[in-house]
mmCIF file with all atom_site columns, C-alpha atoms in Angstrom:
data_model
loop_
_atom_site.group_PDB
_atom_site.id
_atom_site.type_symbol
_atom_site.label_atom_id
_atom_site.label_alt_id
_atom_site.label_comp_id
_atom_site.label_asym_id
_atom_site.label_entity_id
_atom_site.label_seq_id
_atom_site.pdbx_PDB_ins_code
_atom_site.Cartn_x
_atom_site.Cartn_y
_atom_site.Cartn_z
_atom_site.occupancy
_atom_site.B_iso_or_equiv
_atom_site.pdbx_formal_charge
_atom_site.auth_seq_id
_atom_site.auth_comp_id
_atom_site.auth_asym_id
_atom_site.auth_atom_id
_atom_site.pdbx_PDB_model_num
ATOM 1   C CA . UNK A 1 1   ? -91.724  31.468 54.280 1.00 0.00 ? 892  UNK A CA 1
ATOM 2   C CA . UNK A 1 2   ? -91.196  33.809 51.308 1.00 0.00 ? 893  UNK A CA 1
ATOM 3   C CA . UNK A 1 3   ? -87.433  34.944 51.793 1.00 0.00 ? 894  UNK A CA 1
ATOM 4   C CA . UNK A 1 4   ? -84.526  36.715 50.025 1.00 0.00 ? 895  UNK A CA 1
ATOM 5   C CA . UNK A 1 5   ? -80.933  36.356 51.420 1.00 0.00 ? 896  UNK A CA 1
ATOM 6   C CA . UNK A 1 6   ? -78.195  38.268 49.951 1.00 0.00 ? 897  UNK A CA 1
ATOM 7   C CA . UNK A 1 7   ? -74.601  37.502 50.240 1.00 0.00 ? 898  UNK A CA 1
ATOM 8   C CA . UNK A 1 8   ? -71.062  38.468 48.846 1.00 0.00 ? 899  UNK A CA 1
ATOM 9   C CA . UNK A 1 9   ? -70.718  41.754 50.237 1.00 0.00 ? 900  UNK A CA 1
ATOM 10  C CA . UNK A 1 10  ? -67.379  42.919 51.832 1.00 0.00 ? 901  UNK A CA 1
ATOM 11  C CA . UNK A 1 11  ? -64.439  45.223 51.501 1.00 0.00 ? 902  UNK A CA 1
ATOM 12  C CA . UNK A 1 12  ? -63.015  45.839 48.260 1.00 0.00 ? 903  UNK A CA 1
ATOM 13  C CA . UNK A 1 13  ? -60.490  48.325 46.955 1.00 0.00 ? 904  UNK A CA 1
ATOM 14  C CA . UNK A 1 14  ? -61.283  50.990 44.307 1.00 0.00 ? 905  UNK A CA 1
ATOM 15  C CA . UNK A 1 15  ? -61.441  49.791 40.824 1.00 0.00 ? 906  UNK A CA 1
ATOM 16  C CA . UNK A 1 16  ? -61.999  46.271 42.272 1.00 0.00 ? 907  UNK A CA 1
ATOM 17  C CA . UNK A 1 17  ? -64.860  43.718 41.539 1.00 0.00 ? 908  UNK A CA 1
ATOM 18  C CA . UNK A 1 18  ? -67.393  41.865 43.535 1.00 0.00 ? 909  UNK A CA 1
ATOM 19  C CA . UNK A 1 19  ? -70.460  39.685 42.693 1.00 0.00 ? 910  UNK A CA 1
ATOM 20  C CA . UNK A 1 20  ? -73.264  39.591 45.021 1.00 0.00 ? 911  UNK A CA 1
ATOM 21  C CA . UNK A 1 21  ? -76.000  36.916 45.382 1.00 0.00 ? 912  UNK A CA 1
ATOM 22  C CA . UNK A 1 22  ? -79.731  36.921 46.404 1.00 0.00 ? 913  UNK A CA 1
ATOM 23  C CA . UNK A 1 23  ? -80.987  33.446 47.075 1.00 0.00 ? 914  UNK A CA 1
ATOM 24  C CA . UNK A 1 24  ? -84.967  33.013 46.846 1.00 0.00 ? 915  UNK A CA 1
ATOM 25  C CA . UNK A 1 25  ? -86.939  30.608 48.349 1.00 0.00 ? 916  UNK A CA 1
ATOM 26  C CA . UNK A 1 26  ? -90.583  30.225 49.344 1.00 0.00 ? 917  UNK A CA 1
ATOM 27  C CA . UNK A 1 27  ? -91.962  31.327 46.119 1.00 0.00 ? 918  UNK A CA 1
ATOM 28  C CA . UNK A 1 28  ? -91.676  30.442 42.316 1.00 0.00 ? 919  UNK A CA 1
ATOM 29  C CA . UNK A 1 29  ? -88.804  32.585 41.760 1.00 0.00 ? 920  UNK A CA 1
ATOM 30  C CA . UNK A 1 30  ? -88.905  32.081 37.772 1.00 0.00 ? 921  UNK A CA 1
ATOM 31  C CA . UNK A 1 31  ? -92.416  34.053 37.416 1.00 0.00 ? 922  UNK A CA 1
ATOM 32  C CA . UNK A 1 32  ? -91.060  37.618 38.990 1.00 0.00 ? 923  UNK A CA 1
ATOM 33  C CA . UNK A 1 33  ? -88.905  40.206 38.161 1.00 0.00 ? 924  UNK A CA 1
ATOM 34  C CA . UNK A 1 34  ? -86.222  41.186 40.542 1.00 0.00 ? 925  UNK A CA 1
ATOM 35  C CA . UNK A 1 35  ? -84.510  44.384 41.376 1.00 0.00 ? 926  UNK A CA 1
ATOM 36  C CA . UNK A 1 36  ? -81.272  45.618 43.318 1.00 0.00 ? 927  UNK A CA 1
ATOM 37  C CA . UNK A 1 37  ? -81.464  48.984 45.263 1.00 0.00 ? 928  UNK A CA 1
ATOM 38  C CA . UNK A 1 38  ? -78.800  50.337 47.494 1.00 0.00 ? 929  UNK A CA 1
ATOM 39  C CA . UNK A 1 39  ? -78.554  52.504 50.380 1.00 0.00 ? 930  UNK A CA 1
ATOM 40  C CA . UNK A 1 40  ? -75.499  54.448 51.323 1.00 0.00 ? 931  UNK A CA 1
ATOM 41  C CA . UNK A 1 41  ? -74.640  54.986 55.141 1.00 0.00 ? 932  UNK A CA 1
ATOM 42  C CA . UNK A 1 42  ? -77.190  57.523 56.399 1.00 0.00 ? 933  UNK A CA 1
ATOM 43  C CA . UNK A 1 43  ? -78.501  58.137 53.021 1.00 0.00 ? 934  UNK A CA 1
ATOM 44  C CA . UNK A 1 44  ? -81.849  57.102 51.120 1.00 0.00 ? 935  UNK A CA 1
ATOM 45  C CA . UNK A 1 45  ? -82.753  54.190 48.654 1.00 0.00 ? 936  UNK A CA 1
ATOM 46  C CA . UNK A 1 46  ? -81.548  54.214 45.422 1.00 0.00 ? 937  UNK A CA 1
ATOM 47  C CA . UNK A 1 47  ? -82.759  51.969 42.539 1.00 0.00 ? 938  UNK A CA 1
ATOM 48  C CA . UNK A 1 48  ? -79.910  50.272 41.008 1.00 0.00 ? 939  UNK A CA 1
ATOM 49  C CA . UNK A 1 49  ? -81.269  47.739 38.473 1.00 0.00 ? 940  UNK A CA 1
ATOM 50  C CA . UNK A 1 50  ? -83.869  45.582 36.965 1.00 0.00 ? 941  UNK A CA 1
ATOM 51  C CA . UNK A 1 51  ? -84.294  41.895 35.303 1.00 0.00 ? 942  UNK A CA 1
ATOM 52  C CA . UNK A 1 52  ? -87.138  40.161 33.757 1.00 0.00 ? 943  UNK A CA 1
ATOM 53  C CA . UNK A 1 53  ? -88.540  36.872 34.742 1.00 0.00 ? 944  UNK A CA 1
ATOM 54  C CA . UNK A 1 54  ? -86.421  34.851 32.149 1.00 0.00 ? 945  UNK A CA 1
ATOM 55  C CA . UNK A 1 55  ? -83.379  37.434 32.103 1.00 0.00 ? 946  UNK A CA 1
ATOM 56  C CA . UNK A 1 56  ? -83.822  38.479 28.701 1.00 0.00 ? 947  UNK A CA 1
ATOM 57  C CA . UNK A 1 57  ? -84.422  42.113 29.697 1.00 0.00 ? 948  UNK A CA 1
ATOM 58  C CA . UNK A 1 58  ? -82.423  44.140 31.960 1.00 0.00 ? 949  UNK A CA 1
ATOM 59  C CA . UNK A 1 59  ? -82.427  47.766 33.163 1.00 0.00 ? 950  UNK A CA 1
ATOM 60  C CA . UNK A 1 60  ? -79.644  49.820 34.685 1.00 0.00 ? 951  UNK A CA 1
ATOM 61  C CA . UNK A 1 61  ? -79.335  53.207 36.765 1.00 0.00 ? 952  UNK A CA 1
ATOM 62  C CA . UNK A 1 62  ? -76.908  55.736 35.073 1.00 0.00 ? 953  UNK A CA 1
ATOM 63  C CA . UNK A 1 63  ? -74.571  55.582 37.746 1.00 0.00 ? 954  UNK A CA 1
ATOM 64  C CA . UNK A 1 64  ? -73.656  51.921 37.437 1.00 0.00 ? 955  UNK A CA 1
ATOM 65  C CA . UNK A 1 65  ? -74.370  51.461 33.441 1.00 0.00 ? 956  UNK A CA 1
ATOM 66  C CA . UNK A 1 66  ? -71.344  49.852 32.135 1.00 0.00 ? 957  UNK A CA 1
ATOM 67  C CA . UNK A 1 67  ? -69.774  48.781 35.540 1.00 0.00 ? 958  UNK A CA 1
ATOM 68  C CA . UNK A 1 68  ? -72.734  46.675 37.028 1.00 0.00 ? 959  UNK A CA 1
ATOM 69  C CA . UNK A 1 69  ? -74.356  43.508 35.430 1.00 0.00 ? 960  UNK A CA 1
ATOM 70  C CA . UNK A 1 70  ? -77.308  42.072 36.781 1.00 0.00 ? 961  UNK A CA 1
ATOM 71  C CA . UNK A 1 71  ? -78.196  38.425 36.157 1.00 0.00 ? 962  UNK A CA 1
ATOM 72  C CA . UNK A 1 72  ? -80.355  35.283 37.436 1.00 0.00 ? 963  UNK A CA 1
ATOM 73  C CA . UNK A 1 73  ? -79.989  31.612 37.510 1.00 0.00 ? 964  UNK A CA 1
ATOM 74  C CA . UNK A 1 74  ? -83.796  30.370 37.736 1.00 0.00 ? 965  UNK A CA 1
ATOM 75  C CA . UNK A 1 75  ? -82.755  26.953 38.077 1.00 0.00 ? 966  UNK A CA 1
ATOM 76  C CA . UNK A 1 76  ? -80.737  27.838 41.115 1.00 0.00 ? 967  UNK A CA 1
ATOM 77  C CA . UNK A 1 77  ? -83.304  30.621 42.412 1.00 0.00 ? 968  UNK A CA 1
ATOM 78  C CA . UNK A 1 78  ? -80.562  33.171 42.596 1.00 0.00 ? 969  UNK A CA 1
ATOM 79  C CA . UNK A 1 79  ? -80.400  36.637 41.492 1.00 0.00 ? 970  UNK A CA 1
ATOM 80  C CA . UNK A 1 80  ? -76.904  38.350 41.318 1.00 0.00 ? 971  UNK A CA 1
ATOM 81  C CA . UNK A 1 81  ? -75.104  41.415 40.635 1.00 0.00 ? 972  UNK A CA 1
ATOM 82  C CA . UNK A 1 82  ? -71.676  41.796 39.206 1.00 0.00 ? 973  UNK A CA 1
ATOM 83  C CA . UNK A 1 83  ? -70.096  45.024 40.193 1.00 0.00 ? 974  UNK A CA 1
ATOM 84  C CA . UNK A 1 84  ? -66.813  46.283 38.195 1.00 0.00 ? 975  UNK A CA 1
ATOM 85  C CA . UNK A 1 85  ? -64.570  48.980 38.739 1.00 0.00 ? 976  UNK A CA 1
ATOM 86  C CA . UNK A 1 86  ? -65.992  50.000 41.862 1.00 0.00 ? 977  UNK A CA 1
ATOM 87  C CA . UNK A 1 87  ? -65.828  53.545 43.387 1.00 0.00 ? 978  UNK A CA 1
ATOM 88  C CA . UNK A 1 88  ? -65.987  54.882 46.757 1.00 0.00 ? 979  UNK A CA 1
ATOM 89  C CA . UNK A 1 89  ? -69.638  55.987 46.047 1.00 0.00 ? 980  UNK A CA 1
ATOM 90  C CA . UNK A 1 90  ? -70.794  52.535 45.397 1.00 0.00 ? 981  UNK A CA 1
ATOM 91  C CA . UNK A 1 91  ? -70.354  51.771 49.252 1.00 0.00 ? 982  UNK A CA 1
ATOM 92  C CA . UNK A 1 92  ? -73.783  50.725 50.444 1.00 0.00 ? 983  UNK A CA 1
ATOM 93  C CA . UNK A 1 93  ? -75.927  48.287 51.678 1.00 0.00 ? 984  UNK A CA 1
ATOM 94  C CA . UNK A 1 94  ? -77.409  46.582 48.533 1.00 0.00 ? 985  UNK A CA 1
ATOM 95  C CA . UNK A 1 95  ? -80.757  45.030 48.877 1.00 0.00 ? 986  UNK A CA 1
ATOM 96  C CA . UNK A 1 96  ? -82.546  42.875 46.428 1.00 0.00 ? 987  UNK A CA 1
ATOM 97  C CA . UNK A 1 97  ? -86.213  42.879 46.165 1.00 0.00 ? 988  UNK A CA 1
ATOM 98  C CA . UNK A 1 98  ? -89.205  41.094 44.175 1.00 0.00 ? 989  UNK A CA 1
ATOM 99  C CA . UNK A 1 99  ? -91.307  43.076 41.707 1.00 0.00 ? 990  UNK A CA 1
ATOM 100 C CA . UNK A 1 100 ? -95.311  42.439 41.995 1.00 0.00 ? 991  UNK A CA 1
ATOM 101 C CA . UNK A 1 101 ? -98.193  43.268 40.112 1.00 0.00 ? 992  UNK A CA 1
ATOM 102 C CA . UNK A 1 102 ? -99.304  45.645 37.542 1.00 0.00 ? 993  UNK A CA 1
ATOM 103 C CA . UNK A 1 103 ? -97.670  48.802 39.657 1.00 0.00 ? 994  UNK A CA 1
ATOM 104 C CA . UNK A 1 104 ? -94.321  47.059 39.968 1.00 0.00 ? 995  UNK A CA 1
ATOM 105 C CA . UNK A 1 105 ? -94.047  47.463 43.850 1.00 0.00 ? 996  UNK A CA 1
ATOM 106 C CA . UNK A 1 106 ? -91.214  45.770 45.500 1.00 0.00 ? 997  UNK A CA 1
ATOM 107 C CA . UNK A 1 107 ? -93.045  43.486 48.090 1.00 0.00 ? 998  UNK A CA 1
ATOM 108 C CA . UNK A 1 108 ? -90.233  41.548 49.559 1.00 0.00 ? 999  UNK A CA 1
ATOM 109 C CA . UNK A 1 109 ? -86.888  42.502 50.312 1.00 0.00 ? 1000 UNK A CA 1
ATOM 110 C CA . UNK A 1 110 ? -83.712  40.911 51.330 1.00 0.00 ? 1001 UNK A CA 1
ATOM 111 C CA . UNK A 1 111 ? -82.019  41.771 54.851 1.00 0.00 ? 1002 UNK A CA 1
ATOM 112 C CA . UNK A 1 112 ? -79.204  43.577 52.773 1.00 0.00 ? 1003 UNK A CA 1
ATOM 113 C CA . UNK A 1 113 ? -75.460  43.035 52.375 1.00 0.00 ? 1004 UNK A CA 1
ATOM 114 C CA . UNK A 1 114 ? -72.703  45.745 52.741 1.00 0.00 ? 1005 UNK A CA 1
ATOM 115 C CA . UNK A 1 115 ? -70.266  46.569 50.200 1.00 0.00 ? 1006 UNK A CA 1
ATOM 116 C CA . UNK A 1 116 ? -67.372  49.210 51.248 1.00 0.00 ? 1007 UNK A CA 1
ATOM 117 C CA . UNK A 1 117 ? -65.070  50.385 48.730 1.00 0.00 ? 1008 UNK A CA 1
ATOM 118 C CA . UNK A 1 118 ? -62.004  51.636 50.201 1.00 0.00 ? 1009 UNK A CA 1
ATOM 119 C CA . UNK A 1 119 ? -58.103  51.425 50.150 1.00 0.00 ? 1010 UNK A CA 1
ATOM 120 C CA . UNK B 2 1   ? -85.554  60.927 34.693 1.00 0.00 ? 79   UNK B CA 1
ATOM 121 C CA . UNK B 2 2   ? -88.465  61.614 36.850 1.00 0.00 ? 80   UNK B CA 1
ATOM 122 C CA . UNK B 2 3   ? -87.461  62.868 40.403 1.00 0.00 ? 81   UNK B CA 1
ATOM 123 C CA . UNK B 2 4   ? -89.283  62.236 43.508 1.00 0.00 ? 82   UNK B CA 1
ATOM 124 C CA . UNK B 2 5   ? -89.603  64.955 46.272 1.00 0.00 ? 83   UNK B CA 1
ATOM 125 C CA . UNK B 2 6   ? -91.050  64.189 49.754 1.00 0.00 ? 84   UNK B CA 1
ATOM 126 C CA . UNK B 2 7   ? -91.971  66.894 52.335 1.00 0.00 ? 85   UNK B CA 1
ATOM 127 C CA . UNK B 2 8   ? -91.086  67.354 54.953 1.00 0.00 ? 86   UNK B CA 1
ATOM 128 C CA . UNK B 2 9   ? -87.653  65.689 55.419 1.00 0.00 ? 87   UNK B CA 1
ATOM 129 C CA . UNK B 2 10  ? -88.564  65.098 59.080 1.00 0.00 ? 88   UNK B CA 1
ATOM 130 C CA . UNK B 2 11  ? -91.601  65.212 61.293 1.00 0.00 ? 89   UNK B CA 1
ATOM 131 C CA . UNK B 2 12  ? -92.036  65.324 65.155 1.00 0.00 ? 90   UNK B CA 1
ATOM 132 C CA . UNK B 2 13  ? -95.263  63.813 66.359 1.00 0.00 ? 91   UNK B CA 1
ATOM 133 C CA . UNK B 2 14  ? -96.723  62.376 69.603 1.00 0.00 ? 92   UNK B CA 1
ATOM 134 C CA . UNK B 2 15  ? -98.489  58.710 69.804 1.00 0.00 ? 93   UNK B CA 1
ATOM 135 C CA . UNK B 2 16  ? -102.205 59.418 68.682 1.00 0.00 ? 94   UNK B CA 1
ATOM 136 C CA . UNK B 2 17  ? -101.285 62.210 66.558 1.00 0.00 ? 95   UNK B CA 1
ATOM 137 C CA . UNK B 2 18  ? -102.386 62.202 62.610 1.00 0.00 ? 96   UNK B CA 1
ATOM 138 C CA . UNK B 2 19  ? -99.636  62.789 60.438 1.00 0.00 ? 97   UNK B CA 1
ATOM 139 C CA . UNK B 2 20  ? -99.353  63.499 56.571 1.00 0.00 ? 98   UNK B CA 1
ATOM 140 C CA . UNK B 2 21  ? -96.484  62.862 54.592 1.00 0.00 ? 99   UNK B CA 1
ATOM 141 C CA . UNK B 2 22  ? -96.198  64.367 50.950 1.00 0.00 ? 100  UNK B CA 1
ATOM 142 C CA . UNK B 2 23  ? -94.642  63.241 47.527 1.00 0.00 ? 101  UNK B CA 1
ATOM 143 C CA . UNK B 2 24  ? -94.315  65.276 44.563 1.00 0.00 ? 102  UNK B CA 1
ATOM 144 C CA . UNK B 2 25  ? -93.114  63.621 40.955 1.00 0.00 ? 103  UNK B CA 1
ATOM 145 C CA . UNK B 2 26  ? -91.666  65.866 38.579 1.00 0.00 ? 104  UNK B CA 1
ATOM 146 C CA . UNK B 2 27  ? -93.858  64.751 35.798 1.00 0.00 ? 105  UNK B CA 1
ATOM 147 C CA . UNK B 2 28  ? -97.144  62.512 35.808 1.00 0.00 ? 106  UNK B CA 1
ATOM 148 C CA . UNK B 2 29  ? -97.182  59.167 37.300 1.00 0.00 ? 107  UNK B CA 1
ATOM 149 C CA . UNK B 2 30  ? -100.763 58.011 36.945 1.00 0.00 ? 108  UNK B CA 1
ATOM 150 C CA . UNK B 2 31  ? -101.016 56.081 39.899 1.00 0.00 ? 109  UNK B CA 1
ATOM 151 C CA . UNK B 2 32  ? -97.723  54.176 39.933 1.00 0.00 ? 110  UNK B CA 1
ATOM 152 C CA . UNK B 2 33  ? -96.910  55.316 43.384 1.00 0.00 ? 111  UNK B CA 1
ATOM 153 C CA . UNK B 2 34  ? -95.529  53.001 46.415 1.00 0.00 ? 112  UNK B CA 1
ATOM 154 C CA . UNK B 2 35  ? -94.637  53.723 49.909 1.00 0.00 ? 113  UNK B CA 1
ATOM 155 C CA . UNK B 2 36  ? -92.269  52.133 51.971 1.00 0.00 ? 114  UNK B CA 1
ATOM 156 C CA . UNK B 2 37  ? -91.357  52.221 55.724 1.00 0.00 ? 115  UNK B CA 1
ATOM 157 C CA . UNK B 2 38  ? -87.793  51.667 56.891 1.00 0.00 ? 116  UNK B CA 1
ATOM 158 C CA . UNK B 2 39  ? -86.609  51.264 60.634 1.00 0.00 ? 117  UNK B CA 1
ATOM 159 C CA . UNK B 2 40  ? -83.051  51.518 61.370 1.00 0.00 ? 118  UNK B CA 1
ATOM 160 C CA . UNK B 2 41  ? -80.854  48.994 60.462 1.00 0.00 ? 119  UNK B CA 1
ATOM 161 C CA . UNK B 2 42  ? -83.527  47.088 58.813 1.00 0.00 ? 120  UNK B CA 1
ATOM 162 C CA . UNK B 2 43  ? -84.750  46.446 55.238 1.00 0.00 ? 121  UNK B CA 1
ATOM 163 C CA . UNK B 2 44  ? -87.574  48.450 53.773 1.00 0.00 ? 122  UNK B CA 1
ATOM 164 C CA . UNK B 2 45  ? -91.325  47.270 54.363 1.00 0.00 ? 123  UNK B CA 1
ATOM 165 C CA . UNK B 2 46  ? -93.682  47.641 51.430 1.00 0.00 ? 124  UNK B CA 1
ATOM 166 C CA . UNK B 2 47  ? -96.626  49.498 52.898 1.00 0.00 ? 125  UNK B CA 1
ATOM 167 C CA . UNK B 2 48  ? -98.959  50.707 50.013 1.00 0.00 ? 126  UNK B CA 1
ATOM 168 C CA . UNK B 2 49  ? -98.946  50.182 45.882 1.00 0.00 ? 127  UNK B CA 1
ATOM 169 C CA . UNK B 2 50  ? -100.910 51.957 43.399 1.00 0.00 ? 128  UNK B CA 1
ATOM 170 C CA . UNK B 2 51  ? -100.930 55.098 45.371 1.00 0.00 ? 129  UNK B CA 1
ATOM 171 C CA . UNK B 2 52  ? -103.821 54.083 47.668 1.00 0.00 ? 130  UNK B CA 1
ATOM 172 C CA . UNK B 2 53  ? -103.848 50.022 48.024 1.00 0.00 ? 131  UNK B CA 1
ATOM 173 C CA . UNK B 2 54  ? -102.960 48.899 51.218 1.00 0.00 ? 132  UNK B CA 1
ATOM 174 C CA . UNK B 2 55  ? -100.518 45.753 51.347 1.00 0.00 ? 133  UNK B CA 1
ATOM 175 C CA . UNK B 2 56  ? -102.035 43.046 53.297 1.00 0.00 ? 134  UNK B CA 1
ATOM 176 C CA . UNK B 2 57  ? -101.033 43.020 56.677 1.00 0.00 ? 135  UNK B CA 1
ATOM 177 C CA . UNK B 2 58  ? -100.525 46.610 57.021 1.00 0.00 ? 136  UNK B CA 1
ATOM 178 C CA . UNK B 2 59  ? -103.101 48.481 59.742 1.00 0.00 ? 137  UNK B CA 1
ATOM 179 C CA . UNK B 2 60  ? -105.908 50.422 58.570 1.00 0.00 ? 138  UNK B CA 1
ATOM 180 C CA . UNK B 2 61  ? -104.596 53.437 60.152 1.00 0.00 ? 139  UNK B CA 1
ATOM 181 C CA . UNK B 2 62  ? -102.265 53.922 57.227 1.00 0.00 ? 140  UNK B CA 1
ATOM 182 C CA . UNK B 2 63  ? -103.681 55.442 54.002 1.00 0.00 ? 141  UNK B CA 1
ATOM 183 C CA . UNK B 2 64  ? -102.406 56.861 50.538 1.00 0.00 ? 142  UNK B CA 1
ATOM 184 C CA . UNK B 2 65  ? -103.998 58.982 48.020 1.00 0.00 ? 143  UNK B CA 1
ATOM 185 C CA . UNK B 2 66  ? -103.298 60.870 45.019 1.00 0.00 ? 144  UNK B CA 1
ATOM 186 C CA . UNK B 2 67  ? -102.602 60.736 41.232 1.00 0.00 ? 145  UNK B CA 1
ATOM 187 C CA . UNK B 2 68  ? -100.740 62.207 38.617 1.00 0.00 ? 146  UNK B CA 1
ATOM 188 C CA . UNK B 2 69  ? -97.797  64.091 40.446 1.00 0.00 ? 147  UNK B CA 1
ATOM 189 C CA . UNK B 2 70  ? -99.208  64.760 44.196 1.00 0.00 ? 148  UNK B CA 1
ATOM 190 C CA . UNK B 2 71  ? -99.452  61.926 46.489 1.00 0.00 ? 149  UNK B CA 1
ATOM 191 C CA . UNK B 2 72  ? -99.937  61.791 50.205 1.00 0.00 ? 150  UNK B CA 1
ATOM 192 C CA . UNK B 2 73  ? -99.227  59.052 52.927 1.00 0.00 ? 151  UNK B CA 1
ATOM 193 C CA . UNK B 2 74  ? -101.503 59.545 55.906 1.00 0.00 ? 152  UNK B CA 1
ATOM 194 C CA . UNK B 2 75  ? -101.381 57.701 59.551 1.00 0.00 ? 153  UNK B CA 1
ATOM 195 C CA . UNK B 2 76  ? -104.547 58.485 61.356 1.00 0.00 ? 154  UNK B CA 1
ATOM 196 C CA . UNK B 2 77  ? -103.465 57.604 64.937 1.00 0.00 ? 155  UNK B CA 1
ATOM 197 C CA . UNK B 2 78  ? -99.596  57.216 65.369 1.00 0.00 ? 156  UNK B CA 1
ATOM 198 C CA . UNK B 2 79  ? -98.292  54.183 67.491 1.00 0.00 ? 157  UNK B CA 1
ATOM 199 C CA . UNK B 2 80  ? -95.153  53.549 68.778 1.00 0.00 ? 158  UNK B CA 1
ATOM 200 C CA . UNK B 2 81  ? -94.031  51.342 66.217 1.00 0.00 ? 159  UNK B CA 1
ATOM 201 C CA . UNK B 2 82  ? -94.885  53.972 63.205 1.00 0.00 ? 160  UNK B CA 1
ATOM 202 C CA . UNK B 2 83  ? -91.960  56.051 64.361 1.00 0.00 ? 161  UNK B CA 1
ATOM 203 C CA . UNK B 2 84  ? -89.685  55.059 61.042 1.00 0.00 ? 162  UNK B CA 1
ATOM 204 C CA . UNK B 2 85  ? -88.401  56.611 58.043 1.00 0.00 ? 163  UNK B CA 1
ATOM 205 C CA . UNK B 2 86  ? -90.991  56.821 54.880 1.00 0.00 ? 164  UNK B CA 1
ATOM 206 C CA . UNK B 2 87  ? -90.042  56.515 51.259 1.00 0.00 ? 165  UNK B CA 1
ATOM 207 C CA . UNK B 2 88  ? -92.170  57.194 48.157 1.00 0.00 ? 166  UNK B CA 1
ATOM 208 C CA . UNK B 2 89  ? -91.252  55.333 44.913 1.00 0.00 ? 167  UNK B CA 1
ATOM 209 C CA . UNK B 2 90  ? -92.534  56.015 41.571 1.00 0.00 ? 168  UNK B CA 1
ATOM 210 C CA . UNK B 2 91  ? -92.786  52.652 39.128 1.00 0.00 ? 169  UNK B CA 1
ATOM 211 C CA . UNK B 2 92  ? -93.983  54.582 36.120 1.00 0.00 ? 170  UNK B CA 1
ATOM 212 C CA . UNK B 2 93  ? -90.681  54.134 34.354 1.00 0.00 ? 171  UNK B CA 1
ATOM 213 C CA . UNK B 2 94  ? -87.042  53.144 35.050 1.00 0.00 ? 172  UNK B CA 1
ATOM 214 C CA . UNK B 2 95  ? -84.863  54.328 36.656 1.00 0.00 ? 173  UNK B CA 1
ATOM 215 C CA . UNK B 2 96  ? -87.743  53.596 39.735 1.00 0.00 ? 174  UNK B CA 1
ATOM 216 C CA . UNK B 2 97  ? -86.698  56.696 41.689 1.00 0.00 ? 175  UNK B CA 1
ATOM 217 C CA . UNK B 2 98  ? -87.477  56.702 45.517 1.00 0.00 ? 176  UNK B CA 1
ATOM 218 C CA . UNK B 2 99  ? -87.966  59.916 47.365 1.00 0.00 ? 177  UNK B CA 1
ATOM 219 C CA . UNK B 2 100 ? -85.352  61.488 49.937 1.00 0.00 ? 178  UNK B CA 1
ATOM 220 C CA . UNK B 2 101 ? -87.445  59.811 52.749 1.00 0.00 ? 179  UNK B CA 1
ATOM 221 C CA . UNK B 2 102 ? -89.589  61.570 55.680 1.00 0.00 ? 180  UNK B CA 1
ATOM 222 C CA . UNK B 2 103 ? -87.927  60.728 59.167 1.00 0.00 ? 181  UNK B CA 1
ATOM 223 C CA . UNK B 2 104 ? -90.921  60.397 61.619 1.00 0.00 ? 182  UNK B CA 1
ATOM 224 C CA . UNK B 2 105 ? -89.819  61.052 65.244 1.00 0.00 ? 183  UNK B CA 1
ATOM 225 C CA . UNK B 2 106 ? -91.403  60.835 68.481 1.00 0.00 ? 184  UNK B CA 1
ATOM 226 C CA . UNK B 2 107 ? -92.028  64.192 70.180 1.00 0.00 ? 185  UNK B CA 1
#
């Protein structure tokens, strides 16, 4: 079964750090570009970051640039999001998603992991 | 950055109705437009890519159209399982922005 499973969320104080993981199974992880998307409570979906298949190219939303780092370990079939200098407005469910096709749609999503930034 | 605007923000309809959701991009995105369905507490589900191509397994009552800046998602005969929130997303250029969502509720 093709699957993505996130982990690493939790409660963190403002200014703190957290690393999210996304474990892939059922497909050749190293062949796909991957993304992080977040959703604040009761709000819509917001794209966060993208990484290409070999990890050599990344993109970020302006709201997280310089604070978040996306990376991957293809040997471990795992995607990461290192989040530093966390703010209250980073509170959200974080989803990882697989990109497919010429039109870069997100066909497989994880179940999400909740990050709460609060003192 | 490209802004995506959906309308309406919410919609009430009955089982069997036909509904249409509109998505507008702030600049031309060709056909780089995708649609997702999300139910409460669940991850989004991929429905349509390239504006009109249905993902495998998605019922044929769903359809998409448009190109450039104006796009639509239609559901021809609403079923109880279709009541959810729908999001459009442009994948023309990063940041890959989403519309604000359209919540489809039972009348």
